[in-house]
């Protein structure tokens, strides 16, 4: 971004006949620029001031311009030239900078080059003040959008003043940024060029492209010549012998509604094309009795620019193939027709020989004024120059306008990237929401279908619960998952209980062996000694181990028997389901499965398998 050093404190303007850059002392306080005292602009003292350039970051805090601050107001302010500017035998160049803060919606930002006494006393400035040239941007929504170039030209024969408008005026720049407008009138061939931001946008000729023409026609119709009373100008007349056909329907409408039409995708029915500016505020000095009811500034809804349309959509009308309209007799040649009457021509008193004048010459400019009405507030103007060299004007623009333009474009580019990131985030969020909504919809459809199939097999008392489950499938899925988790936990608990029981039995047997009295061996042979006593212990341990093996084998056999019983029960249930399905197919419909019985059977089986946990020993 540019720094404050990019802007010259006092741009070089010595080559111009007039220049006002608003650098240095306040131009309103010094009297260089004067406010009109016409009642039309009453109160503008509080709305017009010299203010620094408004750009994010304050990079041009040293650049000052003329600010017309408030919206919905008339403004009249101007400067008297030190001496009149006469372009006899010379080119004429006008240039100034404009920023309409927030973007141009409805309002003018043009200037008037005043002539004669009108430019000598700015306190009397009004809409009727005579001027030589009016030039600059003007826009009002979609009705007006042009860079005006208007001449007030005096006819050398009649001495009457008449406005001549450039008919091919270009469009303005309305993005809220800084723009420079330049007009160059050439003395050699009476042509002219219009520049926006130092680029030539349009060109024309004072002799060929002004409306009405700069030079009036050489002959005109005689205003006193009258058409004879017996002059017949109708070439065709209705056939007096024609008769309307019997099948002619005069009441059929010309247009009918296109019933096949569909609203274009992306049409914004809830949006309006023109909306109130949310930043518009009622001025503190607004008087309803004098100024009327205050209304906020209306702006173009930018959302509509990216859509095929806004507002309520209605099916379009199309031509009615059955339409014939009101019947009328066909035309035939008029035997009394004499042709089109034309008045005789006479010399035009306003005509003048272009060779005797200098078309590029305009009446000497004595003042420059901003006399406008604007709905937009924040019209900032700067660097007014009048001279004879287009190169000097464009060079000045590169010094004063170009740095601001680059800085504004950088800010705008950063804002655009931020908006793109926000739009991408919204698109991603919208896609996720749509996926969730689609999944929910499918779940709802499936749950309702299953509920309808299960309804004939569900007891009447359970019907409300079935309906609730169908309308809230997510809760049902959650409940099923919770049930599965409980079954898994019970299975784990059962396994651990068995392991604990087995460990407890083994521990009890070990303690019993340790506390048992010695077993007598060899009958009355008590004197066998240590060798006989050790042999008795070994036999006892062996018997205990064999007993434990037998218990484990019995437990394994019981578990195998239980598993076989469960498998048989499952096979029986499958056979019953197949028989029910077969009966349903014979009846031409799907047989619903009674899932409630299956759940109950599974619960009973699970309950029978769970063992009580072994008591915890206190030792």
XYZ file of C-alpha atoms in Angstrom:
619
model
C 0.000 0.000 0.000
C 1.206 3.512 -0.697
C 2.683 5.609 2.059
C 1.981 9.218 2.933
C 5.149 10.206 1.097
C 3.566 9.220 -2.244
C 1.414 12.353 -2.244
C 2.992 15.753 -2.940
C 2.028 18.398 -0.401
C 1.767 21.005 -3.173
C 1.401 19.494 -6.666
C 2.989 21.473 -9.490
C 0.193 23.442 -11.190
C 1.956 26.491 -12.640
C 1.178 25.448 -16.241
C -2.593 25.749 -15.721
C -4.735 28.875 -16.072
C -6.615 27.829 -12.935
C -5.868 25.213 -10.281
C -7.405 24.432 -6.906
C -5.878 21.545 -4.931
C -7.106 22.492 -1.414
C -3.591 22.109 -0.032
C -2.397 24.699 2.445
C -4.939 26.985 4.071
C -8.646 26.120 4.180
C -10.067 27.284 0.822
C -13.467 28.083 2.379
C -11.941 30.249 5.106
C -9.684 32.130 2.710
C -12.589 32.849 0.349
C -11.102 30.954 -2.593
C -14.293 28.877 -2.585
C -17.585 30.554 -1.646
C -20.949 29.118 -0.609
C -24.044 30.357 -2.408
C -26.521 32.301 -0.285
C -29.508 31.224 -2.353
C -32.310 29.842 -0.094
C -32.194 26.603 -2.060
C -28.921 25.712 -0.297
C -29.880 26.900 3.182
C -27.864 25.260 5.944
C -25.067 24.025 3.706
C -22.493 25.810 5.885
C -22.678 22.756 8.164
C -22.511 20.286 5.288
C -19.665 21.648 3.139
C -16.094 21.638 4.389
C -12.505 21.032 3.369
C -11.538 17.584 4.629
C -8.708 15.156 4.150
C -8.870 12.159 1.874
C -10.786 9.232 3.364
C -8.839 6.032 2.776
C -8.440 3.074 5.109
C -5.197 3.325 7.013
C -4.972 7.121 6.674
C -2.164 6.822 4.130
C -3.084 10.125 2.501
C -3.693 12.189 5.595
C -1.957 15.118 3.880
C -4.328 15.253 0.871
C -7.337 17.550 1.305
C -10.423 18.095 -0.847
C -13.905 19.636 -0.843
C -16.471 17.420 0.931
C -20.248 17.647 0.393
C -21.165 15.585 3.405
C -24.907 14.954 3.749
C -27.368 13.074 1.559
C -30.668 14.318 0.090
C -29.372 17.873 -0.184
C -28.841 20.672 -2.717
C -25.341 22.120 -2.889
C -24.070 25.340 -4.433
C -20.411 26.281 -4.009
C -17.876 27.750 -6.429
C -14.662 29.663 -7.053
C -14.085 32.787 -9.148
C -11.127 32.508 -11.518
C -8.330 35.065 -11.033
C -8.897 35.994 -14.677
C -11.184 34.589 -17.401
C -9.892 31.609 -19.370
C -10.222 32.145 -23.134
C -9.415 29.240 -25.463
C -9.345 31.260 -28.686
C -6.823 29.520 -30.940
C -6.016 26.992 -28.218
C -7.095 23.622 -26.908
C -9.205 23.594 -23.759
C -8.636 21.065 -20.955
C -10.786 20.574 -17.831
C -9.981 18.024 -15.121
C -10.907 17.146 -11.523
C -11.093 14.185 -9.138
C -14.201 12.652 -7.537
C -14.925 10.101 -4.848
C -18.512 9.253 -3.878
C -17.950 7.476 -0.586
C -19.976 4.297 -0.454
C -20.597 4.294 -4.207
C -22.795 6.420 -6.474
C -26.498 5.546 -6.437
C -28.387 8.737 -7.239
C -26.863 12.170 -7.529
C -24.664 14.443 -9.570
C -20.957 15.136 -9.124
C -20.477 17.354 -12.192
C -19.059 20.878 -12.426
C -20.107 23.976 -14.359
C -17.710 26.399 -16.045
C -19.543 29.677 -15.486
C -19.429 32.579 -17.924
C -19.785 36.320 -17.614
C -21.010 37.869 -14.387
C -22.249 34.512 -13.093
C -18.685 33.500 -12.289
C -17.832 36.749 -10.563
C -20.208 36.498 -7.580
C -20.643 33.013 -6.151
C -23.081 34.149 -3.484
C -25.758 34.407 -6.208
C -25.056 30.955 -7.684
C -28.162 28.880 -8.508
C -29.432 26.328 -11.015
C -30.068 29.035 -13.639
C -26.579 30.546 -13.521
C -25.296 30.674 -17.132
C -22.336 28.484 -17.992
C -20.145 27.640 -20.965
C -19.559 23.955 -20.211
C -21.130 21.420 -17.877
C -18.973 18.326 -17.407
C -18.815 15.322 -15.090
C -20.553 12.216 -13.716
C -24.283 11.937 -13.015
C -26.238 8.846 -11.982
C -29.655 7.985 -10.591
C -30.129 4.242 -10.186
C -30.826 2.737 -13.635
C -32.503 5.755 -15.195
C -29.393 7.920 -15.611
C -25.751 6.912 -15.853
C -23.514 9.177 -17.900
C -20.601 11.574 -17.929
C -22.212 14.825 -19.047
C -20.664 17.062 -21.671
C -22.986 19.985 -22.403
C -22.219 23.242 -24.200
C -24.229 26.419 -23.851
C -23.661 27.836 -27.307
C -24.671 31.279 -28.575
C -25.963 31.474 -32.141
C -24.052 34.285 -33.908
C -27.106 35.280 -35.981
C -29.883 35.175 -33.371
C -27.676 35.671 -30.270
C -29.788 33.042 -28.514
C -28.166 30.550 -26.129
C -28.928 26.864 -26.638
C -27.731 23.709 -24.869
C -25.861 21.159 -27.007
C -25.514 17.664 -25.481
C -22.977 14.984 -26.383
C -25.164 12.082 -27.492
C -22.660 9.261 -26.859
C -21.764 10.015 -23.254
C -19.889 7.189 -21.441
C -20.967 5.634 -18.146
C -19.501 6.780 -14.843
C -17.345 4.890 -12.334
C -19.562 4.150 -9.322
C -17.540 1.782 -7.127
C -16.898 4.244 -4.305
C -13.256 4.705 -5.282
C -11.169 7.640 -6.492
C -11.614 8.663 -10.131
C -10.389 11.508 -12.306
C -12.457 12.970 -15.183
C -10.842 14.891 -18.048
C -12.291 16.793 -21.041
C -10.092 17.835 -23.971
C -11.528 20.096 -26.720
C -9.206 20.404 -29.742
C -8.965 23.617 -31.748
C -7.696 22.065 -35.002
C -10.680 19.917 -36.007
C -13.293 20.789 -33.349
C -13.128 17.242 -31.970
C -13.062 16.330 -28.294
C -11.985 13.443 -26.057
C -13.347 12.283 -22.699
C -10.990 10.564 -20.257
C -11.726 8.568 -17.119
C -8.753 7.632 -14.934
C -6.340 8.961 -17.622
C -7.747 6.602 -20.272
C -9.659 7.962 -23.268
C -13.158 6.486 -22.996
C -15.083 8.353 -25.695
C -14.581 10.959 -28.399
C -16.671 12.983 -30.801
C -17.035 16.061 -32.976
C -18.655 19.357 -32.036
C -20.017 19.546 -35.587
C -21.406 16.004 -35.888
C -22.105 14.539 -32.438
C -23.899 17.253 -30.480
C -27.692 17.253 -30.089
C -29.190 19.422 -31.404
C -26.474 20.160 -33.976
C -24.117 23.042 -33.308
C -24.922 24.476 -36.747
C -28.661 24.578 -37.551
C -29.996 23.464 -40.984
C -29.757 25.916 -43.882
C -33.480 25.668 -44.738
C -36.579 25.167 -42.632
C -40.304 24.635 -43.270
C -42.295 27.817 -43.843
C -44.340 28.132 -40.611
C -46.999 30.167 -42.469
C -47.621 27.632 -45.227
C -50.856 25.624 -44.712
C -52.201 22.409 -46.200
C -55.163 22.880 -48.647
C -58.517 21.703 -47.292
C -59.134 19.315 -50.207
C -55.754 17.673 -49.914
C -56.259 13.924 -49.308
C -53.366 12.335 -47.409
C -54.891 8.874 -46.803
C -53.297 6.425 -49.242
C -55.536 3.542 -48.093
C -59.173 3.359 -46.993
C -61.293 0.510 -45.489
C -62.997 -1.734 -48.040
C -66.685 -0.732 -47.718
C -67.850 -4.142 -48.995
C -65.859 -6.328 -46.548
C -67.774 -8.464 -43.966
C -66.430 -9.903 -40.665
C -66.118 -13.751 -40.728
C -68.475 -15.709 -38.444
C -65.624 -17.455 -36.548
C -63.786 -14.225 -35.717
C -63.401 -13.978 -31.897
C -62.769 -10.365 -30.927
C -62.695 -11.138 -27.185
C -59.697 -13.482 -27.188
C -56.834 -11.836 -25.242
C -53.658 -10.883 -27.044
C -51.455 -12.384 -24.325
C -51.954 -15.419 -22.114
C -50.031 -16.821 -19.161
C -47.300 -19.290 -20.070
C -48.367 -22.219 -17.896
C -45.194 -24.167 -18.727
C -42.883 -21.471 -17.391
C -40.907 -22.167 -14.222
C -39.175 -19.756 -11.906
C -35.482 -19.500 -12.864
C -33.089 -21.205 -10.487
C -31.597 -18.704 -8.070
C -34.449 -16.178 -8.318
C -34.584 -14.204 -5.032
C -38.281 -13.787 -4.236
C -37.623 -12.412 -0.750
C -35.290 -9.678 -2.030
C -36.205 -6.284 -3.510
C -34.290 -4.718 -6.396
C -34.084 -1.332 -4.660
C -33.594 -1.336 -0.876
C -33.030 1.290 1.834
C -29.386 2.001 2.604
C -28.823 0.503 6.085
C -26.184 3.171 6.782
C -28.549 6.050 5.928
C -29.510 8.147 8.950
C -31.970 10.987 9.387
C -30.122 14.354 9.494
C -30.346 16.164 12.809
C -31.658 19.347 11.156
C -34.370 17.598 9.127
C -37.733 19.391 9.433
C -40.736 17.301 8.347
C -42.898 20.391 7.796
C -40.372 22.113 5.538
C -38.464 19.183 4.089
C -41.284 16.627 3.973
C -41.226 13.102 5.357
C -37.663 11.850 5.634
C -36.886 8.682 3.746
C -33.643 6.714 3.832
C -31.376 6.626 0.828
C -32.360 3.884 -1.605
C -29.611 1.775 -3.130
C -29.436 -1.035 -5.665
C -29.557 -4.433 -3.946
C -26.203 -5.989 -4.841
C -27.613 -9.470 -4.226
C -29.806 -8.984 -7.312
C -26.771 -8.397 -9.562
C -25.670 -12.009 -9.097
C -29.172 -13.502 -9.436
C -31.500 -13.877 -12.449
C -34.017 -11.619 -10.717
C -35.496 -10.320 -7.473
C -38.963 -9.821 -6.035
C -42.132 -11.791 -6.535
C -41.855 -14.039 -9.594
C -44.829 -14.388 -11.896
C -45.286 -16.563 -14.934
C -44.650 -14.502 -18.083
C -47.202 -13.760 -20.748
C -46.888 -15.214 -24.221
C -48.671 -14.522 -27.469
C -52.120 -16.102 -27.651
C -52.287 -18.297 -30.761
C -56.070 -17.811 -30.816
C -55.854 -14.017 -30.721
C -57.208 -12.116 -33.723
C -58.138 -8.767 -32.213
C -60.898 -6.431 -33.169
C -61.984 -7.054 -36.712
C -61.642 -4.273 -39.201
C -62.220 -4.149 -42.899
C -59.119 -4.637 -45.030
C -57.570 -1.587 -46.656
C -57.787 -0.773 -50.318
C -56.175 1.986 -52.379
C -57.784 5.404 -51.952
C -58.742 6.750 -55.394
C -58.639 10.356 -54.024
C -55.133 10.103 -52.527
C -52.785 12.996 -53.507
C -49.678 12.060 -51.532
C -47.987 13.495 -48.420
C -48.245 17.254 -48.185
C -45.030 19.139 -47.477
C -44.802 22.829 -46.589
C -42.515 24.875 -48.750
C -38.945 25.551 -47.582
C -37.544 28.952 -46.647
C -34.036 30.081 -45.612
C -33.262 29.459 -41.905
C -32.520 32.756 -40.171
C -30.537 30.871 -37.488
C -28.157 29.247 -39.963
C -24.573 30.474 -39.979
C -21.497 29.603 -41.984
C -19.253 27.434 -39.869
C -16.230 28.728 -41.747
C -16.839 32.162 -40.282
C -16.576 30.893 -36.708
C -14.290 28.843 -34.507
C -16.452 25.865 -33.383
C -14.050 24.832 -30.627
C -14.226 28.247 -29.019
C -16.375 28.552 -25.913
C -17.396 31.700 -24.106
C -14.625 32.775 -21.692
C -14.805 30.957 -18.358
C -15.022 33.247 -15.322
C -15.779 30.754 -12.556
C -16.092 27.084 -11.647
C -19.012 25.781 -9.575
C -20.471 22.617 -8.085
C -24.244 23.072 -8.281
C -25.928 19.713 -7.692
C -28.658 17.735 -5.957
C -27.545 14.397 -4.548
C -29.197 11.553 -2.703
C -25.715 10.265 -1.911
C -23.681 11.779 0.863
C -19.916 11.955 1.052
C -19.137 13.537 -2.347
C -15.424 14.401 -2.194
C -13.888 16.591 -4.958
C -10.284 17.648 -5.485
C -7.627 19.017 -7.837
C -9.689 21.200 -10.211
C -7.604 22.463 -13.139
C -8.350 24.434 -16.323
C -5.667 24.738 -18.971
C -4.649 24.189 -22.575
C -2.286 21.146 -22.459
C -3.679 17.622 -22.101
C -0.231 16.276 -21.218
C 0.035 18.562 -18.200
C -3.387 17.450 -16.952
C -2.659 13.735 -17.279
C 0.741 14.200 -15.635
C -0.905 15.918 -12.672
C -3.358 13.020 -12.385
C -0.455 10.588 -12.130
C 0.912 12.613 -9.202
C -2.307 13.209 -7.273
C -4.841 10.588 -8.319
C -2.832 7.464 -9.174
C -1.443 6.795 -5.638
C -4.917 7.011 -4.105
C -6.361 4.779 -6.819
C -3.722 2.083 -6.240
C -4.215 2.160 -2.484
C -8.001 1.914 -2.828
C -7.700 -1.002 -5.264
C -5.442 -2.820 -2.784
C -8.014 -2.364 -0.018
C -10.798 -3.524 -2.340
C -8.816 -6.608 -3.407
C -8.257 -7.560 0.236
C -11.975 -7.169 0.966
C -12.815 -9.303 -2.072
C -10.556 -12.121 -0.888
C -12.134 -11.977 2.556
C -15.628 -12.195 1.048
C -14.551 -15.148 -1.105
C -13.293 -16.952 1.993
C -16.573 -16.241 3.789
C -18.599 -17.485 0.809
C -16.498 -20.659 0.639
C -17.093 -21.266 4.347
C -20.838 -20.764 3.883
C -20.899 -23.148 0.914
C -19.079 -25.780 2.962
C -21.470 -25.326 5.885
C -24.463 -25.446 3.568
C -23.180 -28.683 2.000
C -22.775 -30.302 5.429
C -26.250 -29.220 6.483
C -27.734 -30.591 3.271
C -25.995 -33.942 3.791
C -27.307 -34.166 7.350
C -30.794 -33.202 6.217
C -30.681 -35.844 3.471
C -29.561 -38.511 5.951
C -32.312 -37.518 8.394
C -34.881 -37.663 5.610
C -33.803 -41.147 4.569
C -33.832 -42.318 8.181
C -37.331 -40.921 8.674
C -38.631 -42.580 5.500
C -37.119 -45.938 6.454
C -38.401 -45.788 10.038
C -41.934 -44.973 8.904
C -41.866 -47.838 6.389
C -40.697 -50.309 9.030
C -43.311 -49.024 11.475
C -46.074 -49.535 8.916
C -44.937 -53.116 8.297
C -44.648 -53.890 12.024
C -47.956 -52.295 13.038
C -50.179 -55.411 12.474
C -47.953 -57.449 14.831
C -47.628 -54.896 17.633
C -50.071 -54.875 20.577
C -52.428 -51.905 20.673
C -50.862 -50.674 23.894
C -47.463 -50.447 22.181
C -48.764 -48.539 19.115
C -47.981 -45.042 20.548
C -44.423 -46.130 21.264
C -44.118 -47.468 17.711
C -45.369 -44.152 16.274
C -42.938 -42.199 18.444
C -40.087 -44.413 17.272
C -41.083 -43.907 13.627
C -41.029 -40.113 14.049
C -37.730 -40.106 15.934
C -35.511 -42.771 14.348
C -32.314 -41.247 15.706
C -33.497 -41.876 19.279
C -34.363 -45.473 18.345
C -30.900 -46.029 16.872
C -29.377 -44.575 20.014
C -31.479 -46.888 22.188
C -30.457 -49.931 20.125
C -26.784 -48.996 20.415
C -27.205 -48.549 24.165
C -28.839 -52.007 24.391
C -26.004 -53.585 22.444
C -23.502 -51.933 24.782
C -25.342 -53.358 27.823
C -25.284 -56.863 26.313
C -21.549 -56.572 25.625
C -20.870 -55.421 29.185
C -22.965 -58.284 30.604
C -21.029 -60.784 28.481
C -17.706 -59.393 29.706
C -18.972 -59.445 33.295
C -20.086 -63.081 32.916
C -16.657 -64.133 31.625
C -14.896 -62.378 34.476
C -17.327 -63.951 36.981
C -16.479 -67.442 35.740
C -12.781 -66.721 35.962
C -13.198 -65.376 39.491
C -15.266 -68.400 40.533
C -12.674 -70.813 39.152
C -9.851 -69.004 40.927
C -11.801 -69.000 44.186
C -12.453 -72.767 43.993
C -8.808 -73.488 43.329
C -7.768 -71.302 46.254
C -10.226 -73.010 48.602
C -8.943 -76.451 47.586
C -5.377 -75.360 48.216
C -6.249 -74.097 51.693
C -8.123 -77.372 52.428
C -5.096 -79.455 51.479
C -2.842 -77.356 53.625
C -5.050 -77.678 56.739
C -5.983 -81.434 56.395
C -4.536 -83.915 59.105
C -1.944 -86.490 58.006
C -3.446 -89.647 56.552
C -2.491 -92.963 58.225
C -0.607 -95.256 55.937
C 0.110 -99.037 56.297
C -2.557 -99.868 58.974
C -0.912 -100.502 62.397
C 2.537 -99.863 61.020
C 3.131 -96.541 62.872
C 6.835 -96.949 62.862
C 7.331 -96.613 59.158
C 9.036 -93.233 59.703
C 9.354 -90.178 57.429
C 9.466 -92.204 54.250
C 5.983 -93.653 54.715
C 4.499 -90.285 55.739
C 5.768 -88.565 52.544
C 4.301 -91.250 50.310
C 0.837 -90.711 51.847
C 0.942 -86.963 51.039
C 1.803 -87.596 47.387
C -1.170 -89.895 46.953
C -3.505 -87.330 48.496
C -2.317 -84.542 46.140
C -2.738 -86.789 43.127
C -6.306 -87.582 44.106
C -7.112 -83.864 44.514
C -5.724 -83.053 41.046
C -7.785 -85.806 39.447
C -10.885 -84.474 41.207
C -10.244 -80.942 39.854
C -9.819 -82.275 36.316
C -13.149 -84.044 36.555
C -14.899 -80.835 37.727
C -13.433 -78.817 34.836
C -14.557 -81.442 32.313
C -18.075 -81.332 33.754
C -18.181 -77.507 33.446
C -17.013 -77.684 29.807
C -19.677 -80.280 29.015
C -22.372 -78.061 30.589
C -21.244 -75.044 28.515
C -21.275 -77.118 25.314
C -24.784 -78.331 26.090
C -25.989 -74.731 26.657
C -24.426 -73.588 23.344
C -26.090 -76.470 21.503
C -29.445 -75.555 23.061
C -29.043 -71.908 21.944
C -28.127 -72.997 18.393
C -31.190 -75.227 18.262
C -33.409 -72.352 19.473
C -31.945 -70.033 16.799
C -32.505 -72.657 14.086
C -36.113 -73.067 15.211
C -36.657 -69.281 15.122
C -35.153 -69.078 11.601
C -37.429 -71.896 10.429
C -40.449 -70.055 11.896
C -39.430 -66.815 10.130
C -39.010 -68.654 6.815
C -42.435 -70.237 7.238
C -43.970 -66.787 7.939
C -42.211 -65.288 4.913
C -43.445 -68.167 2.774
C -46.998 -67.566 3.964
C -46.606 -63.840 3.200
C -45.378 -64.565 -0.315
C -48.334 -66.860 -0.910
C -50.648 -64.017 0.180
C -48.857 -61.559 -2.116
C -47.342 -59.433 0.670
C -44.286 -59.300 2.919
C -44.818 -60.963 6.298
C -43.647 -58.640 9.068
C -41.264 -60.056 11.617
C -42.253 -59.873 15.280
C -38.988 -58.423 16.566
C -40.446 -58.004 20.042
C -40.552 -61.847 20.549
C -36.949 -62.153 19.355
C -35.771 -59.493 21.760
C -37.640 -61.193 24.632
C -36.187 -64.605 23.835
C -32.679 -63.192 23.640
C -33.142 -61.458 26.982
C -34.400 -64.683 28.635
C -31.459 -66.632 27.248
C -29.009 -63.992 28.434
C -30.597 -63.933 31.903
C -30.161 -67.701 32.226
C -26.478 -67.517 31.363
C -25.492 -64.872 33.901
C -24.122 -66.384 37.104
C -24.008 -64.790 40.520
C -20.532 -63.417 41.282
C -18.439 -65.448 43.729
C -18.283 -64.019 47.250
C -15.072 -62.244 48.131
C -13.100 -64.042 50.827
C -12.342 -62.096 53.974
C -8.969 -63.759 54.308
